[in-house]
Structure formats: C-alpha cells, structure tokens
Short mmCIF file of C-alpha atoms in Angstrom, two decimals:
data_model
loop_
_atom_site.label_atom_id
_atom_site.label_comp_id
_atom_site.label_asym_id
_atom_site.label_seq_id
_atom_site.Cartn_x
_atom_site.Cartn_y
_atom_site.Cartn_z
CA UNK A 1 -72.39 268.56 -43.86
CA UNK A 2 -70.62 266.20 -41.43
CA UNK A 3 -72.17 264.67 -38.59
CA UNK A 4 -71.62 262.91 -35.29
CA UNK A 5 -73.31 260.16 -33.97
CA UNK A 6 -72.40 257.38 -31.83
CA UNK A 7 -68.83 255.54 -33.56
CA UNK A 8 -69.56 257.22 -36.86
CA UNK A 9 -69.82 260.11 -38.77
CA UNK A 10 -71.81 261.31 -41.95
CA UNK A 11 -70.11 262.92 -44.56
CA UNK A 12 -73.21 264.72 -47.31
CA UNK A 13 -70.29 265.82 -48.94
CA UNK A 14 -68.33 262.90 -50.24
CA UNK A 15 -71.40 260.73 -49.56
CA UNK A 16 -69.95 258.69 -47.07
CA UNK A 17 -70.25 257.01 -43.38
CA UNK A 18 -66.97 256.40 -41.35
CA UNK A 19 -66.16 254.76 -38.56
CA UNK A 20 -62.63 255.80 -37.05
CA UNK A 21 -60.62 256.33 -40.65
CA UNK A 22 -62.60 253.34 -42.43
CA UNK A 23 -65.64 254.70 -45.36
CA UNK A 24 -67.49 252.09 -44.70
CA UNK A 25 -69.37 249.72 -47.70
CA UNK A 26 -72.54 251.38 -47.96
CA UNK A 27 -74.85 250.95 -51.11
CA UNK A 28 -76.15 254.54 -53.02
CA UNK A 29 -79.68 253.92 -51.84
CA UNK A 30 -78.93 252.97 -48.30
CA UNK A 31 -76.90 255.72 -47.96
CA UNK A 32 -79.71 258.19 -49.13
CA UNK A 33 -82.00 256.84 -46.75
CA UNK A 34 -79.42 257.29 -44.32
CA UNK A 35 -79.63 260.94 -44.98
CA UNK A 36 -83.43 261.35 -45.99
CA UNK A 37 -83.60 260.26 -42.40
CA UNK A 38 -81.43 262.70 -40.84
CA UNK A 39 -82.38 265.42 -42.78
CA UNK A 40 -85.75 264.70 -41.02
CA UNK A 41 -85.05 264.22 -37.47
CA UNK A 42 -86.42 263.73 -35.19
CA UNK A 43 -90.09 263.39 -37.17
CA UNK A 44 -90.51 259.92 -38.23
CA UNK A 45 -90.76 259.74 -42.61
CA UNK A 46 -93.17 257.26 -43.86
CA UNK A 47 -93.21 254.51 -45.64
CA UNK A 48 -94.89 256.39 -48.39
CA UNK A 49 -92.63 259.39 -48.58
CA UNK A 50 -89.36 257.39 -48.64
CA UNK A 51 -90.80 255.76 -50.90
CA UNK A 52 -91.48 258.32 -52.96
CA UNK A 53 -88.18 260.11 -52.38
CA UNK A 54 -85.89 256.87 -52.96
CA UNK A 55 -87.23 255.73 -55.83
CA UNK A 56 -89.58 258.30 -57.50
CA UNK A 57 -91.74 257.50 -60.76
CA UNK A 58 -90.72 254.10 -60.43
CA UNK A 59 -92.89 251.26 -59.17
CA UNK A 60 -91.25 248.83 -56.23
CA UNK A 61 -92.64 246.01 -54.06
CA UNK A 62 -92.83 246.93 -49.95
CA UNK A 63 -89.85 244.60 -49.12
CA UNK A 64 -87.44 247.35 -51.30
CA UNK A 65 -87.52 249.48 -48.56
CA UNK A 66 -87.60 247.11 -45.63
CA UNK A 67 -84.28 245.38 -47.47
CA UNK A 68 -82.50 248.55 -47.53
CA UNK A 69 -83.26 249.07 -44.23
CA UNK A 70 -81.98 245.96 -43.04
CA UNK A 71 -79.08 247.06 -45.01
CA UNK A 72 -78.40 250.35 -43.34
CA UNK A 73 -78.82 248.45 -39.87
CA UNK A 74 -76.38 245.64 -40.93
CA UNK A 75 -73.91 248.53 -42.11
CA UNK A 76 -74.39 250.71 -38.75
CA UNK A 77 -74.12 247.58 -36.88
CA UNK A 78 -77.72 248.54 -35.27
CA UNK A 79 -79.94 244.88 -33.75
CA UNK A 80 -83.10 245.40 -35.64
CA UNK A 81 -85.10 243.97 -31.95
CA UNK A 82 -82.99 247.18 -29.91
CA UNK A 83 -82.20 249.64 -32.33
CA UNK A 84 -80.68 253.26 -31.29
CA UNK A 85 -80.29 254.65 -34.97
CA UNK A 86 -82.97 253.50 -37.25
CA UNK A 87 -85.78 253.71 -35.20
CA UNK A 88 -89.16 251.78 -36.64
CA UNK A 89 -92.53 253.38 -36.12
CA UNK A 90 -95.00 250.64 -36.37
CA UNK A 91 -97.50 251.21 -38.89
CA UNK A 92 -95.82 254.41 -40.72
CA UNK A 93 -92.21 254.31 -41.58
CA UNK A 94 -89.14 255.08 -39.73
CA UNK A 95 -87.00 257.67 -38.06
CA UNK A 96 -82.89 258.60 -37.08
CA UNK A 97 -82.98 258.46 -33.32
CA UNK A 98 -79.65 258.57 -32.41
CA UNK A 99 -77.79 262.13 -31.40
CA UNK A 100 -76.44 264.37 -33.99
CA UNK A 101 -73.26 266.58 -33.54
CA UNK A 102 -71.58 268.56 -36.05
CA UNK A 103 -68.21 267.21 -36.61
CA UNK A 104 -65.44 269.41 -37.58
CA UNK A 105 -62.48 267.00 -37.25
CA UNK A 106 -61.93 266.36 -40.70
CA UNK A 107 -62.90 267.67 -44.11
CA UNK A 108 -62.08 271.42 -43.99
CA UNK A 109 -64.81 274.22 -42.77
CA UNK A 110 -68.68 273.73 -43.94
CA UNK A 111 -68.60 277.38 -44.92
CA UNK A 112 -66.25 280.25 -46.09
CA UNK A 113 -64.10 281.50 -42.65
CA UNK A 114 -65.49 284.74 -44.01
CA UNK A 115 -68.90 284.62 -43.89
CA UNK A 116 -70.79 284.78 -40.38
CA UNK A 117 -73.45 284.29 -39.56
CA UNK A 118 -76.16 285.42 -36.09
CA UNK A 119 -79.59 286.00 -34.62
CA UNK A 120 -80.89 289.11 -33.46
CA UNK A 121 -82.80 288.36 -30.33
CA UNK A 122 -83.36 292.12 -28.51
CA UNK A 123 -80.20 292.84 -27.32
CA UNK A 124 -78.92 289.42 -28.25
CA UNK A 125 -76.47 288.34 -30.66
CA UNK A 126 -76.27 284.81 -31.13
CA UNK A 127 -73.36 283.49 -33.31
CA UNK A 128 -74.47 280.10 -35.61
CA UNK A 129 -71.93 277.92 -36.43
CA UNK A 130 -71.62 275.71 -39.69
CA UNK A 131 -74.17 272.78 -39.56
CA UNK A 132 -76.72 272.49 -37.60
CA UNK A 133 -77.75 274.98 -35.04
CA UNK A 134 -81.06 273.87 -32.57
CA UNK A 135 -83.64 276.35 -31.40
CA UNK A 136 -85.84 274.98 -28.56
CA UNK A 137 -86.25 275.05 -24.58
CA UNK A 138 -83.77 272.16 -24.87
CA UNK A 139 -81.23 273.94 -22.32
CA UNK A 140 -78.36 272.33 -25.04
CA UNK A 141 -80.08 274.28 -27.53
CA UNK A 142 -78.05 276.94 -29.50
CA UNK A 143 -81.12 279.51 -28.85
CA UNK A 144 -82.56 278.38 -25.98
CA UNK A 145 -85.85 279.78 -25.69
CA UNK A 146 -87.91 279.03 -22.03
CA UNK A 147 -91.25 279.37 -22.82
CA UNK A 148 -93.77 276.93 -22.58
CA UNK A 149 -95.03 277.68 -26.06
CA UNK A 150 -92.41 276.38 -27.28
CA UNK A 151 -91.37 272.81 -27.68
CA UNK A 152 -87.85 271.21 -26.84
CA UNK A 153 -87.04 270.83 -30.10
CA UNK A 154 -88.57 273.27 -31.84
CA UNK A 155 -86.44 273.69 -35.09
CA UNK A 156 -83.33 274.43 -36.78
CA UNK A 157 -81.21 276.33 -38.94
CA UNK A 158 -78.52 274.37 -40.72
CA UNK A 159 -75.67 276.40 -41.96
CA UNK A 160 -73.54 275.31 -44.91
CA UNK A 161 -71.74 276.60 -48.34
CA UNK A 162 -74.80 277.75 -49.46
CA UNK A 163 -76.52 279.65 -46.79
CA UNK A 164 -78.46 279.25 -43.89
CA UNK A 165 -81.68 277.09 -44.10
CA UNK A 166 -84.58 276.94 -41.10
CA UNK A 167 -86.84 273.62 -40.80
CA UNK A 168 -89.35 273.27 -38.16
CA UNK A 169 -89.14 270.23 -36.35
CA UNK A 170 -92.65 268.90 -35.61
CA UNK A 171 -93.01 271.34 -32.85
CA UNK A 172 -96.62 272.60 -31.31
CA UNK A 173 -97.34 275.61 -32.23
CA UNK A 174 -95.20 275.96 -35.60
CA UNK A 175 -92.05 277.97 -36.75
CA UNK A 176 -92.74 281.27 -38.91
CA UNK A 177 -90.28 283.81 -41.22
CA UNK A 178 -91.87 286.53 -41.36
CA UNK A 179 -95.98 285.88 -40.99
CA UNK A 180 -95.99 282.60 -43.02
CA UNK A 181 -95.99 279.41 -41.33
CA UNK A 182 -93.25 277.27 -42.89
CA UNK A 183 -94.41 273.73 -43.68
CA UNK A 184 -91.04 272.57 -45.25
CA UNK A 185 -87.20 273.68 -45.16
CA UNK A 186 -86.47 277.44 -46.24
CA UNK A 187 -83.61 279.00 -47.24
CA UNK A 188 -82.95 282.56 -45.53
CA UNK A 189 -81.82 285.58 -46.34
CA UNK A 190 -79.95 288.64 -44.75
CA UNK A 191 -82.67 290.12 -42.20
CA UNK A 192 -85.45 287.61 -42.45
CA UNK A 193 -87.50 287.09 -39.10
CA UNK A 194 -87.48 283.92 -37.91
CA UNK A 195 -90.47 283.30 -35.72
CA UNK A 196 -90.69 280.77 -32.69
CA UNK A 197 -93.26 281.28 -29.69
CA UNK A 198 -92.47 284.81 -28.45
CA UNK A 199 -89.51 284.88 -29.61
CA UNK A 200 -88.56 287.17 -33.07
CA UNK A 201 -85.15 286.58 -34.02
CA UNK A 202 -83.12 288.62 -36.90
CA UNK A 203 -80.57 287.00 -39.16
CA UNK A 204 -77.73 288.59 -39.96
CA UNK A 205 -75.28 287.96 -43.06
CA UNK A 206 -71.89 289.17 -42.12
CA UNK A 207 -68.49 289.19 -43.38
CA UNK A 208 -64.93 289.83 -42.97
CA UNK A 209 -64.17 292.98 -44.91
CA UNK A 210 -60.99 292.69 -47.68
CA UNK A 211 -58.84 295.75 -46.24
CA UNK A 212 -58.46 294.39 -43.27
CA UNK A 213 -58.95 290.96 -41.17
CA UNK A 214 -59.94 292.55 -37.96
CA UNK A 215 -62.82 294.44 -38.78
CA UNK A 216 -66.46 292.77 -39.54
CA UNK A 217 -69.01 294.55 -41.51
CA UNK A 218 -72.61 294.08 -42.39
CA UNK A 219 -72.93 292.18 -45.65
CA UNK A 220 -75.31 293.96 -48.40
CA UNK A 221 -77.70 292.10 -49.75
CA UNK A 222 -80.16 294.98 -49.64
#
C-alpha cells in the first residue's frame, strides 16, 4: 500500500517513508507506529493498544512510546505544540490526522491489472480502485451515501494483492457484512453484503478472461 500525505508518501511495502526521491531515516518501531496509526484513521489508538501492538509480551516504561513518538514527529518534521500528522489525544493515545491519498506514482500496481473489483448498489456499479476506497456522506467519498444515518466517514474497503478488506471507521450506527456487525477489519469475499445505513452494497470479484483482453467475466469463487 502506498500513500499520500502532505510532502511524503508511505510505502507498507518496502517499509518506507519518502519525501520527493529521499527514504527517509526512520527507525523499525517508529515506522510501525507510523502505520498502526494509519491503519486506524481517523479513530484515535491508545496508549494501551499501541502499546500492546508495538511491543507485545514485553514489559516497557510510558516514556517508550512517547520517545518514539517524538521520533516519528522529528522524522515527519511535525512541531509537537501544532501538529497536522500525529495528532495527541490528551489522556488516551494518539491518532494520524493528516489526509490520505493513494499514490500510484511509483512502485508498480497494488493489485493484479486483472483482477477488478465493484459494488453492487441497485442499479449501481461502482468500480474500487487499489488502496483505499471511502464509503460515507463525505461528497469525496468513493460511495457516497446521503443519508443522515450515516456518518461522513463511515468506513472503508482497502484493496490490495490480497483482496479487498472493509473496516468501519468509528461511525454511528456501525458497518455490517451480511447481519453481523463488524467490530474489526474483514476480509471479503466474491458476493458478500456490505452493510452501511440503508444502503446494501454487493461485491463483485471480476477478472479479465485469458482468450481474450477485451472481454470481463464474473470470477468463480462459488
């Protein structure tokens, strides 16, 4: 996955933030808060949780994380007193606030040309492209649904070599495949119903047939 945001961009792939051409010196640990953080966003991650995640079964003082935050700010260039990445949330932990785009300027396509990927919505087809794809009454969003049950950012489906995965994003009222409530990230599959307000949406796993390149069939994973 490669994303956008601000000057740089963040590479899941070969582990790695850039700025222009330039990988910039970035530590393992800061770097996987870097992405524990935008793997999350926009909810804020505690304390706890990074925690946790960063450095599990092992026991380390408060300051470890607050140092490797200050070392993810001093990489990023961020003023801890005005920041517009790492965003502190007093009391609880912290949170990526800048904007994400996917970035396909370098580093080849996220998934095979072959595979496609869209949302039944009624008569809708909605194409999703490799990375990640909002659903929300944001009017940017990718499925932009205007209902008032729904939030702005209500979730997402990120798309990359190894499918297509849905996360709510803190919203209201909850995101659902099928009738379960999903409390974490879940992978989908071909014609799973995605769930979000009054809106039922239908993925569909396509791809390019082998006799010929102009022709698009249904993939079988029946």
């Amino acid at each position: 996955m490669r994303l956008r945001f601000g000057d740089f961009v963040f590479d899941s792939d070969t582990r790695e933030v850039i700025r222009g051409d330039e990988p910039l010196a970035i530590s393992p640990k800061a770097f996987a808060l870097l992405a524990l953080l935008i793997e999350s966003r926009p909810k804020a991650v505690s304390k706890e949780d990074l925690h946790h995640r960063l450095w599990p079964d092992t026991h380390v003082s408060d300051q470890s994380l607050g140092n490797l935050v200050v070392e993810l700010r001093a990489v990023l260039g961020e003023n801890a007193r005005n920041p517009k990445i790492i965003r502190t949330v007093a009391r609880f932990g912290y949170a990526f606030a800048a904007r994400a785009t996917t970035d396909r300027s370098g580093g080849g396509e996220l998934v095979a040309s072959s595979v496609y990927y869209r949302l039944v919505w009624g008569r809708r087809e909605i194409s999703l492209e490799p990375g990640d794809n909002l659903i929300g009454r944001d009017p940017e969003a990718v499925v932009w649904i205007d209902d008032e049950s729904v939030s702005r950012r209500h979730a997402r489906i990120s798309i990359d070599d190894g499918g297509a995965t849905i996360q709510d994003l803190g919203s209201k009222n909850g995101t659902a495949v099928g009738d379960k409530r999903i409390r974490a990230p879940v992978r989908l599959s071909h014609r799973d119903v995605v769930r979000v307000g009054p809106a039922s949406l239908t993925l569909r796993i396509l791809k390019r047939t082998a006799s010929t390149r102009s022709t698009i069939k249904e993939h079988r994973f029946r």
